[in-house]
């Protein structure tokens, strides 16, 4: 079981409203303290409702910067593109949000170069930092316990120096783009959004051991290969009731 903050909701809709409220508070606080709110976005289906809700909120659009924590190796207008999902749900409604959106420059023929270019962009923005200090990293989790595009038994899981990489995922026979674990753990806040009964088993596995709290380092290393969401340190969990283990 996790020792990190855990919020449980009856439905994805209620979860999304609560996260939207927390997002607005967090953005206002960061902007008042540091002038900018920099967020790494998650993809997939779970956060879409949150993004739609944010589009209806009073946010200081000029001072929020949007980045992608992971992306699929498809053109931006493709159905599976995380950029497309976020744009349609949120960013397309606000010209200043579009101006502050830093998408992965996907070149499907050269994913390694695309990842290098995005990493260089991030290093430019977070100049001088060992890893990018996002104000917030939003995260999802697949039913295989992947987060961002850190999939089980893939090379990016053990990457400790790079910020953003192209990660070959054998089960898709395709590359994904992803922030690395240290580039997620450097965020001031890390929020997991998890919904649906199909995530229950994976969540149980992820909560079985936590790299922050166990002394069995070798065992944990092996677990992390299988359940990469364990790589994320001290997250806040927003979970629907049907995704809660046992
Ligand atoms: O492939 C992905 O999957 C996870 C989870 O997606 P969901 O559709 O089950 O919500 C997501 O967090 C990740 O960003 C995405 O690219």
Tab-separated table of C-alpha atoms and ligand atoms in Angstrom:
chain	number	residue	atom	x	y	z
A	1	UNK	CA	0.000	0.000	0.000
A	2	UNK	CA	1.166	3.537	-0.672
A	3	UNK	CA	2.108	6.013	2.045
A	4	UNK	CA	1.737	8.955	-0.333
A	5	UNK	CA	-1.371	11.192	-0.325
A	6	UNK	CA	-4.306	9.282	-1.773
A	7	UNK	CA	-7.648	10.707	-2.922
A	8	UNK	CA	-10.371	8.294	-3.992
A	9	UNK	CA	-13.434	9.275	-6.078
A	10	UNK	CA	-16.623	7.498	-7.103
A	11	UNK	CA	-16.136	8.375	-10.789
A	12	UNK	CA	-13.696	9.803	-13.324
A	13	UNK	CA	-15.866	12.890	-13.561
A	14	UNK	CA	-15.570	13.615	-9.843
A	15	UNK	CA	-11.853	12.854	-9.910
A	16	UNK	CA	-11.397	15.254	-12.829
A	17	UNK	CA	-13.268	18.085	-11.084
A	18	UNK	CA	-11.101	17.682	-7.976
A	19	UNK	CA	-7.896	17.629	-10.024
A	20	UNK	CA	-9.045	20.685	-12.004
A	21	UNK	CA	-9.605	22.541	-8.708
A	22	UNK	CA	-6.172	21.500	-7.441
A	23	UNK	CA	-4.582	22.430	-10.789
A	24	UNK	CA	-6.063	25.945	-10.614
A	25	UNK	CA	-4.824	26.428	-7.054
A	26	UNK	CA	-1.385	25.136	-7.924
A	27	UNK	CA	-1.120	27.319	-11.043
A	28	UNK	CA	-2.156	30.458	-9.143
A	29	UNK	CA	0.373	29.751	-6.413
A	30	UNK	CA	3.252	29.053	-8.823
A	31	UNK	CA	2.494	32.140	-10.912
A	32	UNK	CA	2.323	34.384	-7.860
A	33	UNK	CA	5.600	32.971	-6.505
A	34	UNK	CA	7.651	32.379	-9.649
A	35	UNK	CA	5.778	34.057	-12.517
A	36	UNK	CA	5.183	30.885	-14.546
A	37	UNK	CA	3.468	27.539	-14.152
A	38	UNK	CA	5.225	24.811	-16.109
A	39	UNK	CA	3.336	21.568	-16.460
A	40	UNK	CA	4.291	18.273	-18.073
A	41	UNK	CA	1.112	16.714	-19.461
A	42	UNK	CA	0.102	13.082	-19.552
A	43	UNK	CA	-1.557	11.488	-22.543
A	44	UNK	CA	-3.934	8.606	-23.057
A	45	UNK	CA	-7.635	8.691	-22.295
A	46	UNK	CA	-7.778	9.353	-18.529
A	47	UNK	CA	-6.776	13.057	-18.405
A	48	UNK	CA	-8.984	14.138	-21.324
A	49	UNK	CA	-11.906	15.039	-19.048
A	50	UNK	CA	-9.562	17.103	-16.859
A	51	UNK	CA	-8.325	19.031	-19.895
A	52	UNK	CA	-11.895	19.680	-21.037
A	53	UNK	CA	-12.738	21.016	-17.574
A	54	UNK	CA	-9.652	23.243	-17.502
A	55	UNK	CA	-10.827	24.805	-20.753
A	56	UNK	CA	-13.808	26.175	-18.817
A	57	UNK	CA	-11.771	27.590	-15.928
A	58	UNK	CA	-10.377	31.085	-15.411
A	59	UNK	CA	-6.683	30.382	-15.784
A	60	UNK	CA	-3.844	32.839	-16.331
A	61	UNK	CA	-3.226	31.417	-19.802
A	62	UNK	CA	-0.368	33.810	-20.572
A	63	UNK	CA	1.706	32.423	-17.717
A	64	UNK	CA	1.162	28.697	-18.079
A	65	UNK	CA	3.542	26.646	-20.211
A	66	UNK	CA	2.435	23.259	-21.515
A	67	UNK	CA	4.865	20.433	-22.238
A	68	UNK	CA	4.346	16.775	-23.105
A	69	UNK	CA	5.588	14.109	-20.710
A	70	UNK	CA	5.195	11.512	-23.398
A	71	UNK	CA	4.150	11.224	-26.993
A	72	UNK	CA	3.435	8.597	-29.617
A	73	UNK	CA	5.542	8.413	-32.778
A	74	UNK	CA	2.741	9.608	-35.033
A	75	UNK	CA	2.017	12.908	-36.789
A	76	UNK	CA	0.327	15.561	-34.675
A	77	UNK	CA	-2.984	15.180	-36.529
A	78	UNK	CA	-3.081	11.403	-35.934
A	79	UNK	CA	-5.875	9.904	-33.782
A	80	UNK	CA	-3.304	8.488	-31.333
A	81	UNK	CA	-1.346	11.714	-30.923
A	82	UNK	CA	-1.194	13.020	-27.363
A	83	UNK	CA	-0.648	16.486	-28.826
A	84	UNK	CA	-3.885	16.206	-30.762
A	85	UNK	CA	-5.837	15.024	-27.698
A	86	UNK	CA	-4.605	17.898	-25.518
A	87	UNK	CA	-5.089	20.430	-28.307
A	88	UNK	CA	-8.664	19.426	-29.027
A	89	UNK	CA	-9.659	19.192	-25.367
A	90	UNK	CA	-7.906	22.322	-24.143
A	91	UNK	CA	-5.327	24.319	-26.038
A	92	UNK	CA	-7.205	25.021	-29.269
A	93	UNK	CA	-9.685	27.139	-27.296
A	94	UNK	CA	-7.044	29.675	-26.222
A	95	UNK	CA	-4.559	31.348	-28.603
A	96	UNK	CA	-2.209	32.219	-25.733
A	97	UNK	CA	-2.238	28.611	-24.551
A	98	UNK	CA	-1.319	27.485	-28.052
A	99	UNK	CA	1.522	30.005	-28.046
A	100	UNK	CA	2.807	28.517	-24.784
A	101	UNK	CA	2.505	24.885	-25.892
A	102	UNK	CA	5.810	23.109	-26.448
A	103	UNK	CA	5.018	19.912	-28.299
A	104	UNK	CA	7.393	17.096	-29.206
A	105	UNK	CA	8.686	17.777	-32.746
A	106	UNK	CA	7.735	14.334	-34.035
A	107	UNK	CA	9.592	13.066	-37.081
A	108	UNK	CA	8.259	9.533	-37.427
A	109	UNK	CA	11.290	8.538	-39.516
A	110	UNK	CA	13.826	9.700	-36.963
A	111	UNK	CA	12.459	9.393	-33.414
A	112	UNK	CA	15.908	9.520	-31.796
A	113	UNK	CA	16.612	12.899	-33.377
A	114	UNK	CA	13.131	14.136	-32.451
A	115	UNK	CA	13.717	13.213	-28.819
A	116	UNK	CA	17.134	14.897	-28.870
A	117	UNK	CA	15.561	18.080	-30.212
A	118	UNK	CA	12.888	18.090	-27.511
A	119	UNK	CA	15.442	17.435	-24.809
A	120	UNK	CA	17.517	20.353	-26.111
A	121	UNK	CA	14.425	22.553	-25.977
A	122	UNK	CA	13.790	21.512	-22.362
A	123	UNK	CA	17.419	22.187	-21.429
A	124	UNK	CA	17.059	25.625	-22.916
A	125	UNK	CA	13.921	26.347	-20.867
A	126	UNK	CA	15.225	24.813	-17.625
A	127	UNK	CA	18.662	26.286	-18.135
A	128	UNK	CA	21.270	25.248	-15.571
A	129	UNK	CA	19.068	22.720	-13.793
A	130	UNK	CA	20.273	19.138	-13.299
A	131	UNK	CA	16.769	17.978	-14.237
A	132	UNK	CA	13.716	20.036	-15.218
A	133	UNK	CA	11.897	21.444	-12.230
A	134	UNK	CA	8.320	21.288	-13.465
A	135	UNK	CA	5.756	22.889	-11.233
A	136	UNK	CA	3.617	19.850	-11.912
A	137	UNK	CA	3.994	16.537	-13.722
A	138	UNK	CA	0.668	14.913	-14.572
A	139	UNK	CA	0.893	11.150	-14.915
A	140	UNK	CA	-1.304	8.298	-15.981
A	141	UNK	CA	-0.757	4.583	-15.680
A	142	UNK	CA	-1.466	1.801	-18.146
A	143	UNK	CA	-2.869	-1.575	-17.148
A	144	UNK	CA	0.696	-2.884	-17.558
A	145	UNK	CA	1.856	-0.347	-14.904
A	146	UNK	CA	3.672	1.866	-17.397
A	147	UNK	CA	3.691	5.589	-16.804
A	148	UNK	CA	4.485	8.295	-19.331
A	149	UNK	CA	6.029	5.981	-21.971
A	150	UNK	CA	8.207	4.106	-19.506
A	151	UNK	CA	7.002	0.622	-20.401
A	152	UNK	CA	7.982	-2.588	-18.616
A	153	UNK	CA	11.320	-4.051	-19.699
A	154	UNK	CA	12.304	-1.145	-21.928
A	155	UNK	CA	15.597	0.727	-21.990
A	156	UNK	CA	14.268	4.105	-20.815
A	157	UNK	CA	13.434	2.685	-17.378
A	158	UNK	CA	17.099	2.600	-16.396
A	159	UNK	CA	18.033	5.942	-17.938
A	160	UNK	CA	19.510	8.133	-15.219
A	161	UNK	CA	21.153	10.954	-17.135
A	162	UNK	CA	18.941	11.866	-20.075
A	163	UNK	CA	15.796	13.996	-19.641
A	164	UNK	CA	13.769	12.886	-22.638
A	165	UNK	CA	14.329	9.908	-24.915
A	166	UNK	CA	12.890	7.825	-27.730
A	167	UNK	CA	11.985	4.488	-26.129
A	168	UNK	CA	11.523	1.392	-28.300
A	169	UNK	CA	8.542	-0.628	-27.053
A	170	UNK	CA	8.726	-4.205	-28.406
A	171	UNK	CA	5.048	-5.012	-27.845
A	172	UNK	CA	4.083	-2.163	-30.179
A	173	UNK	CA	7.108	-2.647	-32.445
A	174	UNK	CA	7.319	1.115	-32.283
A	175	UNK	CA	9.031	4.004	-30.579
A	176	UNK	CA	7.412	6.157	-27.949
A	177	UNK	CA	8.781	9.420	-26.608
A	178	UNK	CA	9.096	9.894	-22.882
A	179	UNK	CA	10.476	11.884	-20.014
A	180	UNK	CA	12.854	9.745	-17.995
A	181	UNK	CA	12.211	8.910	-14.340
A	182	UNK	CA	14.653	11.528	-12.961
A	183	UNK	CA	13.111	14.140	-15.257
A	184	UNK	CA	9.693	13.349	-13.756
A	185	UNK	CA	10.888	13.054	-10.177
A	186	UNK	CA	12.433	16.535	-10.399
A	187	UNK	CA	8.924	18.050	-10.579
A	188	UNK	CA	7.729	19.959	-7.530
A	189	UNK	CA	4.554	17.856	-7.628
A	190	UNK	CA	3.733	14.528	-9.314
A	191	UNK	CA	0.076	13.613	-9.621
A	192	UNK	CA	-1.108	10.196	-10.814
A	193	UNK	CA	-4.622	10.091	-12.307
A	194	UNK	CA	-5.886	6.512	-12.381
A	195	UNK	CA	-9.374	5.377	-13.352
A	196	UNK	CA	-11.066	2.127	-14.228
A	197	UNK	CA	-11.229	-1.452	-12.991
A	198	UNK	CA	-8.674	-2.487	-15.619
A	199	UNK	CA	-6.004	-0.586	-13.623
A	200	UNK	CA	-6.720	-2.313	-10.305
A	201	UNK	CA	-4.232	-5.184	-10.592
A	202	UNK	CA	-1.456	-2.944	-11.861
A	203	UNK	CA	-2.034	-0.485	-9.032
A	204	UNK	CA	-1.877	-3.304	-6.487
A	205	UNK	CA	1.487	-4.344	-7.933
A	206	UNK	CA	2.832	-0.801	-7.962
A	207	UNK	CA	1.852	-0.302	-4.342
A	208	UNK	CA	3.410	-3.617	-3.291
A	209	UNK	CA	6.768	-1.938	-2.948
A	210	UNK	CA	7.802	1.653	-3.093
A	211	UNK	CA	11.380	2.619	-3.945
A	212	UNK	CA	11.261	5.341	-1.272
A	213	UNK	CA	10.417	3.052	1.556
A	214	UNK	CA	11.985	-0.339	1.073
A	215	UNK	CA	15.474	-1.453	1.977
A	216	UNK	CA	15.457	-4.359	-0.468
A	217	UNK	CA	17.124	-2.424	-3.258
A	218	UNK	CA	17.793	-5.402	-5.492
A	219	UNK	CA	14.260	-6.625	-5.256
A	220	UNK	CA	12.908	-3.172	-5.957
A	221	UNK	CA	15.109	-2.828	-9.025
A	222	UNK	CA	13.568	-5.981	-10.425
A	223	UNK	CA	10.068	-4.770	-9.587
A	224	UNK	CA	10.657	-1.446	-11.286
A	225	UNK	CA	11.425	-3.235	-14.550
A	226	UNK	CA	8.007	-4.865	-14.392
A	227	UNK	CA	6.031	-2.031	-12.810
A	228	UNK	CA	7.638	1.202	-13.976
A	229	UNK	CA	5.150	3.429	-12.120
A	230	UNK	CA	7.115	2.457	-8.994
A	231	UNK	CA	9.868	4.712	-10.300
A	232	UNK	CA	7.885	7.808	-9.405
A	233	UNK	CA	8.827	9.181	-6.013
A	234	UNK	CA	6.239	10.455	-3.524
A	235	UNK	CA	3.383	11.089	-5.927
A	236	UNK	CA	-0.100	12.217	-5.013
A	237	UNK	CA	-2.625	9.612	-6.132
A	238	UNK	CA	-6.040	10.504	-7.575
A	239	UNK	CA	-7.836	7.194	-8.063
A	240	UNK	CA	-11.384	6.118	-8.875
A	241	UNK	CA	-12.997	3.634	-6.516
A	242	UNK	CA	-13.150	0.922	-9.168
A	243	UNK	CA	-9.368	1.116	-9.646
A	244	UNK	CA	-8.652	0.663	-5.930
A	245	UNK	CA	-6.983	-2.658	-5.029
A	246	UNK	CA	-8.876	-4.981	-2.935
B	1	LIG	O1	0.038	5.241	-23.523
B	1	LIG	C1	-0.301	5.927	-22.625
B	1	LIG	O2	-0.969	5.365	-21.589
B	1	LIG	C2	-0.980	5.927	-20.302
B	1	LIG	C3	-2.311	5.516	-19.722
B	1	LIG	O3	-3.309	5.809	-20.673
B	1	LIG	P1	-4.879	5.645	-20.434
B	1	LIG	O4	-5.496	5.721	-21.796
B	1	LIG	O5	-5.089	4.325	-19.793
B	1	LIG	O6	-5.304	6.776	-19.562
B	1	LIG	C4	-0.771	7.398	-20.338
B	1	LIG	O7	-0.495	7.892	-19.057
B	1	LIG	C5	0.345	7.804	-21.283
B	1	LIG	O8	0.568	9.191	-21.246
B	1	LIG	C6	-0.056	7.382	-22.625
B	1	LIG	O9	0.800	7.829	-23.630
